[in-house]
PDB file of C-alpha atoms in Angstrom:
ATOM      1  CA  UNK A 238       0.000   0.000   0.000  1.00 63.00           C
ATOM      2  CA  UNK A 239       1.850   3.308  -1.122  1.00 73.00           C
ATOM      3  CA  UNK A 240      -0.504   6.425   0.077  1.00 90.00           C
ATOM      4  CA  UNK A 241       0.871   9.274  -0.447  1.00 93.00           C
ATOM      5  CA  UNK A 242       4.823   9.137  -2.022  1.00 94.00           C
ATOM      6  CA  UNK A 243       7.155  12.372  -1.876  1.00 95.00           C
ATOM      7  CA  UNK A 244      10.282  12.818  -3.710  1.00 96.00           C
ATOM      8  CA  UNK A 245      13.090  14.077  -2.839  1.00 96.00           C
ATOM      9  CA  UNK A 246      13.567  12.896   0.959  1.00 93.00           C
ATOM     10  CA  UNK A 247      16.234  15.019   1.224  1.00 95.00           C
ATOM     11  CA  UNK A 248      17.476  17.540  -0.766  1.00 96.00           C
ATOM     12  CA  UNK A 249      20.161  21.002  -0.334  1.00 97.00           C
ATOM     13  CA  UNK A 250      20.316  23.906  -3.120  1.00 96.00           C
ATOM     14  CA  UNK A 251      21.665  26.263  -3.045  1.00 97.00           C
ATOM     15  CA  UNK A 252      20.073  30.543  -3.044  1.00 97.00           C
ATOM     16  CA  UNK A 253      18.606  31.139  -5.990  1.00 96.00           C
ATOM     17  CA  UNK A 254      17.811  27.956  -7.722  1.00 97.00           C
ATOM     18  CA  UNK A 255      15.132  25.917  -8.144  1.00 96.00           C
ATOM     19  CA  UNK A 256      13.505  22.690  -7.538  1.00 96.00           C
ATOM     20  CA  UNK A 257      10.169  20.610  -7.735  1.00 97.00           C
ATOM     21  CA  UNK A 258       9.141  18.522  -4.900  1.00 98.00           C
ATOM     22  CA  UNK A 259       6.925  15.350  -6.160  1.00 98.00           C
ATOM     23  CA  UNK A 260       4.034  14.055  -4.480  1.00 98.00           C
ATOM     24  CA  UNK A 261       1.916  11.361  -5.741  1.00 97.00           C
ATOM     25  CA  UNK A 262      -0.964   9.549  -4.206  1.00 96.00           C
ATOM     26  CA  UNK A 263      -2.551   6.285  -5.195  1.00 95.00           C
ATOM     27  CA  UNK A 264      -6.203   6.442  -3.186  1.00 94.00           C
ATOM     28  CA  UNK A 265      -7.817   8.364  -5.757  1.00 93.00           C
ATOM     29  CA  UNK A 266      -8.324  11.411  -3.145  1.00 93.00           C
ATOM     30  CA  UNK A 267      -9.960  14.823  -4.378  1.00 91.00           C
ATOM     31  CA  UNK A 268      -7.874  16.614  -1.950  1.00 92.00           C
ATOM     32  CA  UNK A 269      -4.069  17.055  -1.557  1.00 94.00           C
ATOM     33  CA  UNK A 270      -2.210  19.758   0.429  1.00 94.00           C
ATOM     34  CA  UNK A 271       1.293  20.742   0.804  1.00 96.00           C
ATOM     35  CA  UNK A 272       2.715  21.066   4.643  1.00 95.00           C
ATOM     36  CA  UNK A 273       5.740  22.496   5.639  1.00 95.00           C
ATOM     37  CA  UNK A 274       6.928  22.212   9.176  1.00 91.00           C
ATOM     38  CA  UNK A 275       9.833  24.802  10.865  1.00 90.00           C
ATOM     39  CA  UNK A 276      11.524  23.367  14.249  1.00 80.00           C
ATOM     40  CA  UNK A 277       9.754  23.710  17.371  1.00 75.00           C
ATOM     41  CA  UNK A 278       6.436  24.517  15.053  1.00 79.00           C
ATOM     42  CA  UNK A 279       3.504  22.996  13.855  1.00 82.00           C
ATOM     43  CA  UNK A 280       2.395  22.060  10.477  1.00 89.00           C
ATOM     44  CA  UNK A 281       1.545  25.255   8.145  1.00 92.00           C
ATOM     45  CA  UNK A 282      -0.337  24.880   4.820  1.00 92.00           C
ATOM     46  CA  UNK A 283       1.587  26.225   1.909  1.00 96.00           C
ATOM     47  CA  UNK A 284      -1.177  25.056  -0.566  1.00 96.00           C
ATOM     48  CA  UNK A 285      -4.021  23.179  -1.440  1.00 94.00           C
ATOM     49  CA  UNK A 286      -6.266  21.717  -4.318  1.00 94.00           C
ATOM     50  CA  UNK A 287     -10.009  20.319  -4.051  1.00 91.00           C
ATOM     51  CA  UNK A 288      -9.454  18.401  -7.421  1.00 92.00           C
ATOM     52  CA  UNK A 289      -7.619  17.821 -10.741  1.00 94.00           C
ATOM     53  CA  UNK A 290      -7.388  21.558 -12.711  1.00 95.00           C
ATOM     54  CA  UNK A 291      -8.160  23.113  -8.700  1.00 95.00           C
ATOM     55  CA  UNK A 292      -5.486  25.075  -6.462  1.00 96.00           C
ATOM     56  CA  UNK A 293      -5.540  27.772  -4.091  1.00 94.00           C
ATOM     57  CA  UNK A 294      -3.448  29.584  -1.273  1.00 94.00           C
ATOM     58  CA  UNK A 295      -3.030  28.159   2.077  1.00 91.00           C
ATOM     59  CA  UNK A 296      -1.228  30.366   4.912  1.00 89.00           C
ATOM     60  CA  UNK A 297       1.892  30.364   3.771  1.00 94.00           C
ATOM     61  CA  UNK A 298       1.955  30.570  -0.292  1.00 96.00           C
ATOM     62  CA  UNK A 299       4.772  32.957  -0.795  1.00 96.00           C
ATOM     63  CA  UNK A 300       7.540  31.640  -2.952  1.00 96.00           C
ATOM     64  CA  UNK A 301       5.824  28.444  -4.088  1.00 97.00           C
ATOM     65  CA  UNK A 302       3.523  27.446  -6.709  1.00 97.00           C
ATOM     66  CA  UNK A 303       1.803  24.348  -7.363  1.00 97.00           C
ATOM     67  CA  UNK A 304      -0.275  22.254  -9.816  1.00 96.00           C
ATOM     68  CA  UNK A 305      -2.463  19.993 -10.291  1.00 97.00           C
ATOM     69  CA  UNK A 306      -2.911  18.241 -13.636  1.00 97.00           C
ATOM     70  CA  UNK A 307      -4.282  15.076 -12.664  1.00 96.00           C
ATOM     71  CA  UNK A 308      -5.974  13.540  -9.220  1.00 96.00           C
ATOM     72  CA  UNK A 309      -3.160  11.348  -8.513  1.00 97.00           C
ATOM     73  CA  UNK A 310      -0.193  14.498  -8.380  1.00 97.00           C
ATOM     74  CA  UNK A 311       0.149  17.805  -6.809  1.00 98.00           C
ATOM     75  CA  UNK A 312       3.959  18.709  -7.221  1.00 98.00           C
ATOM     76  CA  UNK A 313       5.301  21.840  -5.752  1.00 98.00           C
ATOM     77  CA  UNK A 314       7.781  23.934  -6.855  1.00 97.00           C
ATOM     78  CA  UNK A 315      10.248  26.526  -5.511  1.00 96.00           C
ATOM     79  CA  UNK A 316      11.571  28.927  -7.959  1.00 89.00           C
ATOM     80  CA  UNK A 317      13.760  31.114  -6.400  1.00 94.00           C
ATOM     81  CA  UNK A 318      14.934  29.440  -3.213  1.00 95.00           C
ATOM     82  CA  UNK A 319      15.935  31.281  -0.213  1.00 96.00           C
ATOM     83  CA  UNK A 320      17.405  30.327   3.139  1.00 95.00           C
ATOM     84  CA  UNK A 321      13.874  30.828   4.573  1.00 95.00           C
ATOM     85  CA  UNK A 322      12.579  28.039   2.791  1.00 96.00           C
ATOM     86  CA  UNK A 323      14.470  25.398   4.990  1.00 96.00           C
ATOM     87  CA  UNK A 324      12.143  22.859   6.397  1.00 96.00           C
ATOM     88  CA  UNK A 325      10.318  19.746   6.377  1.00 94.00           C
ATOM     89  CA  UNK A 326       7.818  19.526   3.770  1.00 96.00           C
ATOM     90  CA  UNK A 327       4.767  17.263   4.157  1.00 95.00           C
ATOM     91  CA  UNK A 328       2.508  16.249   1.608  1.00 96.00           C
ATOM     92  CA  UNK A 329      -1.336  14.997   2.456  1.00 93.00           C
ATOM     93  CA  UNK A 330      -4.198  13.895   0.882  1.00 92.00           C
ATOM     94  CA  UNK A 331      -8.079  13.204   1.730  1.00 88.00           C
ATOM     95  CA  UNK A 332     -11.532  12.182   0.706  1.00 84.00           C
ATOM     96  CA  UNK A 333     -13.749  15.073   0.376  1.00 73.00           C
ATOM     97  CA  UNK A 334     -15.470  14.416   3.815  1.00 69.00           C
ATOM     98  CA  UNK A 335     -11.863  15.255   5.564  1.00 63.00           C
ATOM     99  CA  UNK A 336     -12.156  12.674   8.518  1.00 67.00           C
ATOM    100  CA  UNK A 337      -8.941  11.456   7.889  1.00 77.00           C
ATOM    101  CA  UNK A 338      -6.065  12.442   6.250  1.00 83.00           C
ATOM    102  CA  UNK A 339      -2.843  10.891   4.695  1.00 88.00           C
ATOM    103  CA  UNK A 340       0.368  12.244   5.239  1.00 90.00           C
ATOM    104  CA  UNK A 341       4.032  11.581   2.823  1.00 92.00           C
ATOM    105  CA  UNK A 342       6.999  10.798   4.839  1.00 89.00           C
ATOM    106  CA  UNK A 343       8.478  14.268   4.723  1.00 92.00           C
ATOM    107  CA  UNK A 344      10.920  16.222   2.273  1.00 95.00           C
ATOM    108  CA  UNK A 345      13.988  17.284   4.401  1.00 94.00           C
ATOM    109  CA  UNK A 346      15.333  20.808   2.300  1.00 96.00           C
ATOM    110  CA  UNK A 347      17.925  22.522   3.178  1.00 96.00           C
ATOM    111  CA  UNK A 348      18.667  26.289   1.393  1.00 96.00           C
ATOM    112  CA  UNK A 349      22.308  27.477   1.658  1.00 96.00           C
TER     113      UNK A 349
ATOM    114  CA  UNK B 175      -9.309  32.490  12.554  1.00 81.00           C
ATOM    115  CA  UNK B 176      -9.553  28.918  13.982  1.00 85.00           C
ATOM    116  CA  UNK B 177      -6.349  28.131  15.876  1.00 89.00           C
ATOM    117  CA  UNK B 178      -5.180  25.075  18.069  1.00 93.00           C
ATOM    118  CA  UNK B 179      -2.967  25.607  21.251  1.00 94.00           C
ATOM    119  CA  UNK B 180      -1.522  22.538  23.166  1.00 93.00           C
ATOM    120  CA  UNK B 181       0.786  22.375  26.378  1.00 87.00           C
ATOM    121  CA  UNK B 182       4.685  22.804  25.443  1.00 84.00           C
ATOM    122  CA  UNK B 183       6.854  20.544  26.172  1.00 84.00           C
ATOM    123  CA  UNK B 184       8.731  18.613  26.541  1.00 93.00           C
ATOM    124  CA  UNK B 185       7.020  16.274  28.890  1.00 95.00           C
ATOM    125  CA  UNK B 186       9.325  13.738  30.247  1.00 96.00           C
ATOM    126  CA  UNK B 187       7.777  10.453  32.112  1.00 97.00           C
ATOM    127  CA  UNK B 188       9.057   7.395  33.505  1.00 97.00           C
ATOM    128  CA  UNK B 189       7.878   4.344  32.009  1.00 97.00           C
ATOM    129  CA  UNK B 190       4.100   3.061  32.982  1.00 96.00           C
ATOM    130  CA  UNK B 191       3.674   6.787  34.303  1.00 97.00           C
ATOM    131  CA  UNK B 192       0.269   8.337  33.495  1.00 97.00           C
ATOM    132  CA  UNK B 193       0.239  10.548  30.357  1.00 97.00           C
ATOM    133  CA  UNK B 194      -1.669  14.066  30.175  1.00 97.00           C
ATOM    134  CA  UNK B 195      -0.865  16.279  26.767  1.00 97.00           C
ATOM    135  CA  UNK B 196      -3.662  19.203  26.993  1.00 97.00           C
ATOM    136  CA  UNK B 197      -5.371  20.836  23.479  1.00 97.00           C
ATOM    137  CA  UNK B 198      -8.070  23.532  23.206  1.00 97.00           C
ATOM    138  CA  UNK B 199      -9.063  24.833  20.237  1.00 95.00           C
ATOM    139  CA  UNK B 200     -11.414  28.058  18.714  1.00 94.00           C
ATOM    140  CA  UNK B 201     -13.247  27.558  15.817  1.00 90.00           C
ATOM    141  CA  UNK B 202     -16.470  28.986  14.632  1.00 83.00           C
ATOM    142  CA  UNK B 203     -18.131  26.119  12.930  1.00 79.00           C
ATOM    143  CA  UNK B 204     -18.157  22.297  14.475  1.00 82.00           C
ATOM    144  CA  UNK B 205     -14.501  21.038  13.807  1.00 88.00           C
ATOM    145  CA  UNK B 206     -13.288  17.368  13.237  1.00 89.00           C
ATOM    146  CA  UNK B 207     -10.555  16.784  16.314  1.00 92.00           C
ATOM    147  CA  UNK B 208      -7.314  15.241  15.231  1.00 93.00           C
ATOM    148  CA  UNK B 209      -4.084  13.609  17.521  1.00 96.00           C
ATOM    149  CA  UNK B 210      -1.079  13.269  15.097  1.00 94.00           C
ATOM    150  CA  UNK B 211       2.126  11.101  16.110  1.00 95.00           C
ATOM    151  CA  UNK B 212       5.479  11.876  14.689  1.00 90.00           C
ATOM    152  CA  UNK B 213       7.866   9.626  15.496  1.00 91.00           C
ATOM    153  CA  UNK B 214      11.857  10.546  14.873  1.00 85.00           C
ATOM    154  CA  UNK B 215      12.555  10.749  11.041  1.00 79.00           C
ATOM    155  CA  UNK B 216       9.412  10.026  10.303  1.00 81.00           C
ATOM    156  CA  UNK B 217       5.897  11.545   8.768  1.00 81.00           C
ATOM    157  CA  UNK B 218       2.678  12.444  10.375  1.00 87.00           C
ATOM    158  CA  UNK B 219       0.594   9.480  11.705  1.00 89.00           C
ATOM    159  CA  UNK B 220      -2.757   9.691  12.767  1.00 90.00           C
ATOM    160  CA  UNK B 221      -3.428   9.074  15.863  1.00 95.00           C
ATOM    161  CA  UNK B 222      -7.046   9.119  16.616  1.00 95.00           C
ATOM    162  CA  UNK B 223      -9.694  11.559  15.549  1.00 92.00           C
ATOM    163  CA  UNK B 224     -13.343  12.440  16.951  1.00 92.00           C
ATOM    164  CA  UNK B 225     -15.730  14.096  14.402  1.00 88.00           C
ATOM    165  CA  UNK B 226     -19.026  15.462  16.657  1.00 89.00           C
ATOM    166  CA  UNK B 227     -19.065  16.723  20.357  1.00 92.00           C
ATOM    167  CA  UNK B 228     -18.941  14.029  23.037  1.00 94.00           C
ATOM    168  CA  UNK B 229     -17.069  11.815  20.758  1.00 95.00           C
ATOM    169  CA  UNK B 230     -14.047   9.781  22.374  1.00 97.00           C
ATOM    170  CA  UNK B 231     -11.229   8.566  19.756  1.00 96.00           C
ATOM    171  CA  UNK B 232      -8.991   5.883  20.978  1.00 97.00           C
ATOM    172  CA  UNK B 233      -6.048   4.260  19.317  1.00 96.00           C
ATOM    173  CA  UNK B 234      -2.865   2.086  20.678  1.00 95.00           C
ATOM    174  CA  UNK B 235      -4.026   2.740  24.349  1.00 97.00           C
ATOM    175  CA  UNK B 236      -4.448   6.663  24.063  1.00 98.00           C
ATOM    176  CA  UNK B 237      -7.807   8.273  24.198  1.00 98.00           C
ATOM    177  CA  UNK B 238      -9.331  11.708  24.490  1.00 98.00           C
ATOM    178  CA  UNK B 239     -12.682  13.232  24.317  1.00 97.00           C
ATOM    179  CA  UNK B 240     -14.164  15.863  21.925  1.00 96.00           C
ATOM    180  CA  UNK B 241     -15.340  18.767  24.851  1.00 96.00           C
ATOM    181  CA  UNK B 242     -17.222  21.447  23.555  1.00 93.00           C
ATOM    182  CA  UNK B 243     -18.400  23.099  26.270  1.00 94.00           C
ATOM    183  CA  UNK B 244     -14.641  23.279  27.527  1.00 95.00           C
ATOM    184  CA  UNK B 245     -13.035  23.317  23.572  1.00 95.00           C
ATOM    185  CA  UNK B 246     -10.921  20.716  24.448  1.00 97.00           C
ATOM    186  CA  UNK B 247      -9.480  17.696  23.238  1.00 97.00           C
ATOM    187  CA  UNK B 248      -6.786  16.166  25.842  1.00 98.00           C
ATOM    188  CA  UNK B 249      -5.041  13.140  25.050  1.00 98.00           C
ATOM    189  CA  UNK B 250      -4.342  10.948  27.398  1.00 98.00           C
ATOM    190  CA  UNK B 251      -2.626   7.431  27.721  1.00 98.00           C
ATOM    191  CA  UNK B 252      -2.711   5.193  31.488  1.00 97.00           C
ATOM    192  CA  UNK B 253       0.450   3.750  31.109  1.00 96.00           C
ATOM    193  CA  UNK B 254       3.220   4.840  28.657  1.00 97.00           C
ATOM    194  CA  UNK B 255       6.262   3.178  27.205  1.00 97.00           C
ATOM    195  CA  UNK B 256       8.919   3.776  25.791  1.00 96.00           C
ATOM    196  CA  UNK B 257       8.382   3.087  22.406  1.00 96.00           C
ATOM    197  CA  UNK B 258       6.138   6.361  22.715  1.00 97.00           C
ATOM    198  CA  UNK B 259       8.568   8.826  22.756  1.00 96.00           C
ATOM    199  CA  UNK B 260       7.696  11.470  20.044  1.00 96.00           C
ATOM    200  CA  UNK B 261       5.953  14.030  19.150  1.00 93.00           C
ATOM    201  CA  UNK B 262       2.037  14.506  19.238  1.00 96.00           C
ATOM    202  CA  UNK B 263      -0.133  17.228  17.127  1.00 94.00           C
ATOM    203  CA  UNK B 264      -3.251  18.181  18.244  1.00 95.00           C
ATOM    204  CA  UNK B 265      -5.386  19.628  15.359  1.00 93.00           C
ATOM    205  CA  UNK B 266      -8.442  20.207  13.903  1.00 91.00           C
ATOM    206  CA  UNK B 267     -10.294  20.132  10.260  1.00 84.00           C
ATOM    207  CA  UNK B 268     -11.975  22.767   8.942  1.00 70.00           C
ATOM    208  CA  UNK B 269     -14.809  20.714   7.510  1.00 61.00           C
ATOM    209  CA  UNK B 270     -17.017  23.759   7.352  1.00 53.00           C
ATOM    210  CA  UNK B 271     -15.143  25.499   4.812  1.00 51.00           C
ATOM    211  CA  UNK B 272     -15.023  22.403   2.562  1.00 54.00           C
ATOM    212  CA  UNK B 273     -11.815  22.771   2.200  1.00 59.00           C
ATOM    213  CA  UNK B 274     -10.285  19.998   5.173  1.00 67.00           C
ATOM    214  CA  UNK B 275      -7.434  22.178   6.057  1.00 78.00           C
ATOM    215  CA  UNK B 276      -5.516  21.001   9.698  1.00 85.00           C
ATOM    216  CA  UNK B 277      -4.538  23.688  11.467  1.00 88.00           C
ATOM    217  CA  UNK B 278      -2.239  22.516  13.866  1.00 90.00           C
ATOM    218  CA  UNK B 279      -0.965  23.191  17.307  1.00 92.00           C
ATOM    219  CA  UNK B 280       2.564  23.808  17.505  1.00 91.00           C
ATOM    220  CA  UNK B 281       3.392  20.020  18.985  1.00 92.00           C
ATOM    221  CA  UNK B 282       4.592  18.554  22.265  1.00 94.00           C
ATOM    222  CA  UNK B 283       7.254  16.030  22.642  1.00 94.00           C
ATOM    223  CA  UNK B 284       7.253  13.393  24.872  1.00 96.00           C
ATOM    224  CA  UNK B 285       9.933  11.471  26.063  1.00 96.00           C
ATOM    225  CA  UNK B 286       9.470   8.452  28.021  1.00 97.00           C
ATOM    226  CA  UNK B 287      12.378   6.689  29.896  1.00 96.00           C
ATOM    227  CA  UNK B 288      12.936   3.531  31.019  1.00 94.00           C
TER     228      UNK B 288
END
């Protein structure tokens, strides 16, 4: 049983460049959400999606975009990274009712 | 907003010692309740959940109760081992909005020793 898959588990780049971070899930959820996760803090959403074709901000959107071209991915990409952008990224994914959702394993990135 | 805020840590216990990790929340509509388990290196794990007031989730020997005349959502575990050293989220869903975003307390490690 995969869930929900993230690549890279760990990654460093360096200021300035970019990356994608992949996140695939296999239970045919409508939802999916991107995480990220600063020591000592909880969990704060970067973005979500309701569906395939369906994304919007979450609390923290600001030098990330994302897409969503079919129900199974919801990559996320950093364009211009900055040392602010260190963390622990978590992907997740749910049924439309929300009672439980699936977490990735966690994408360790490190900006220096 | 809707927010989450759970006892810092970190708690330290002896093993078989009685575990309390507190949680209220605010929220304007009627939230889903979530515990979260992180273990060391590893992703979010649900713990146990309670969707409607008066609700108790219960998982692995941990418990707590969906209050809503207190907002609260305590977890709480009789005897703890070692093996349950990590870190526990306390969170809820905004199932109101449609949108199931967590919103997360800012976590509380345990660590249990032998």
């Amino acid at each position: 049983n995969a869930g929900v898959t993230q690549t890279p588990k760990f990654r460093i780049l360096k200021i300035g460049q970019s990356m994608t971070l992949q996140c695939t899930q296999d239970m045919n959820h409508n939802y999916m959400y991107w995480y990220r996760q600063d020591p000592g803090m909880g969990l704060k959403l970067i973005y979500y999606s309701v569906g395939a074709g369906i994304t919007d901000k979450g609390e923290v959107p600001n030098g990330y975009n994302v897409s969503r071209s079919t129900t199974e991915d919801f990559p996320l990409r950093l364009e211009l990274a900055a040392p602010s952008q260190t963390s622990v990224y978590f992907c997740a994914s749910s049924w439309m009712d929300g009672n439980t959702i699936y977490f990735g394993e966690g994408s360790w990135l490190t900006v220096v | 907003g809707d927010s989450v805020t759970q006892m810092e840590g970190p708690v330290t216990l002896s093993e078989e010692a009685f575990l309390t990790i507190n949680c209220t929340y605010t929220a304007t509509g009627y939230p889903s309740l979530f515990w979260y388990v992180q273990y060391p290196g590893e992703g979010l794990q649900l713990l146990l959940k309670a969707t409607k007031a008066d609700d108790k989730g219960s998982n692995k020997g941990f418990e707590a109760t969906y209050r809503k005349e207190t907002t609260s959502f305590h977890l709480e575990k009789g005897s703890v081992q070692v093996s349950d050293s990590a870190v526990y989220f306390c969170a809820l869903s905004d199932r109101g909005g449609a949108t199931n975003k967590l919103i997360f307390g800012t976590g509380t490690l345990l660590a249990v020793q032998p």
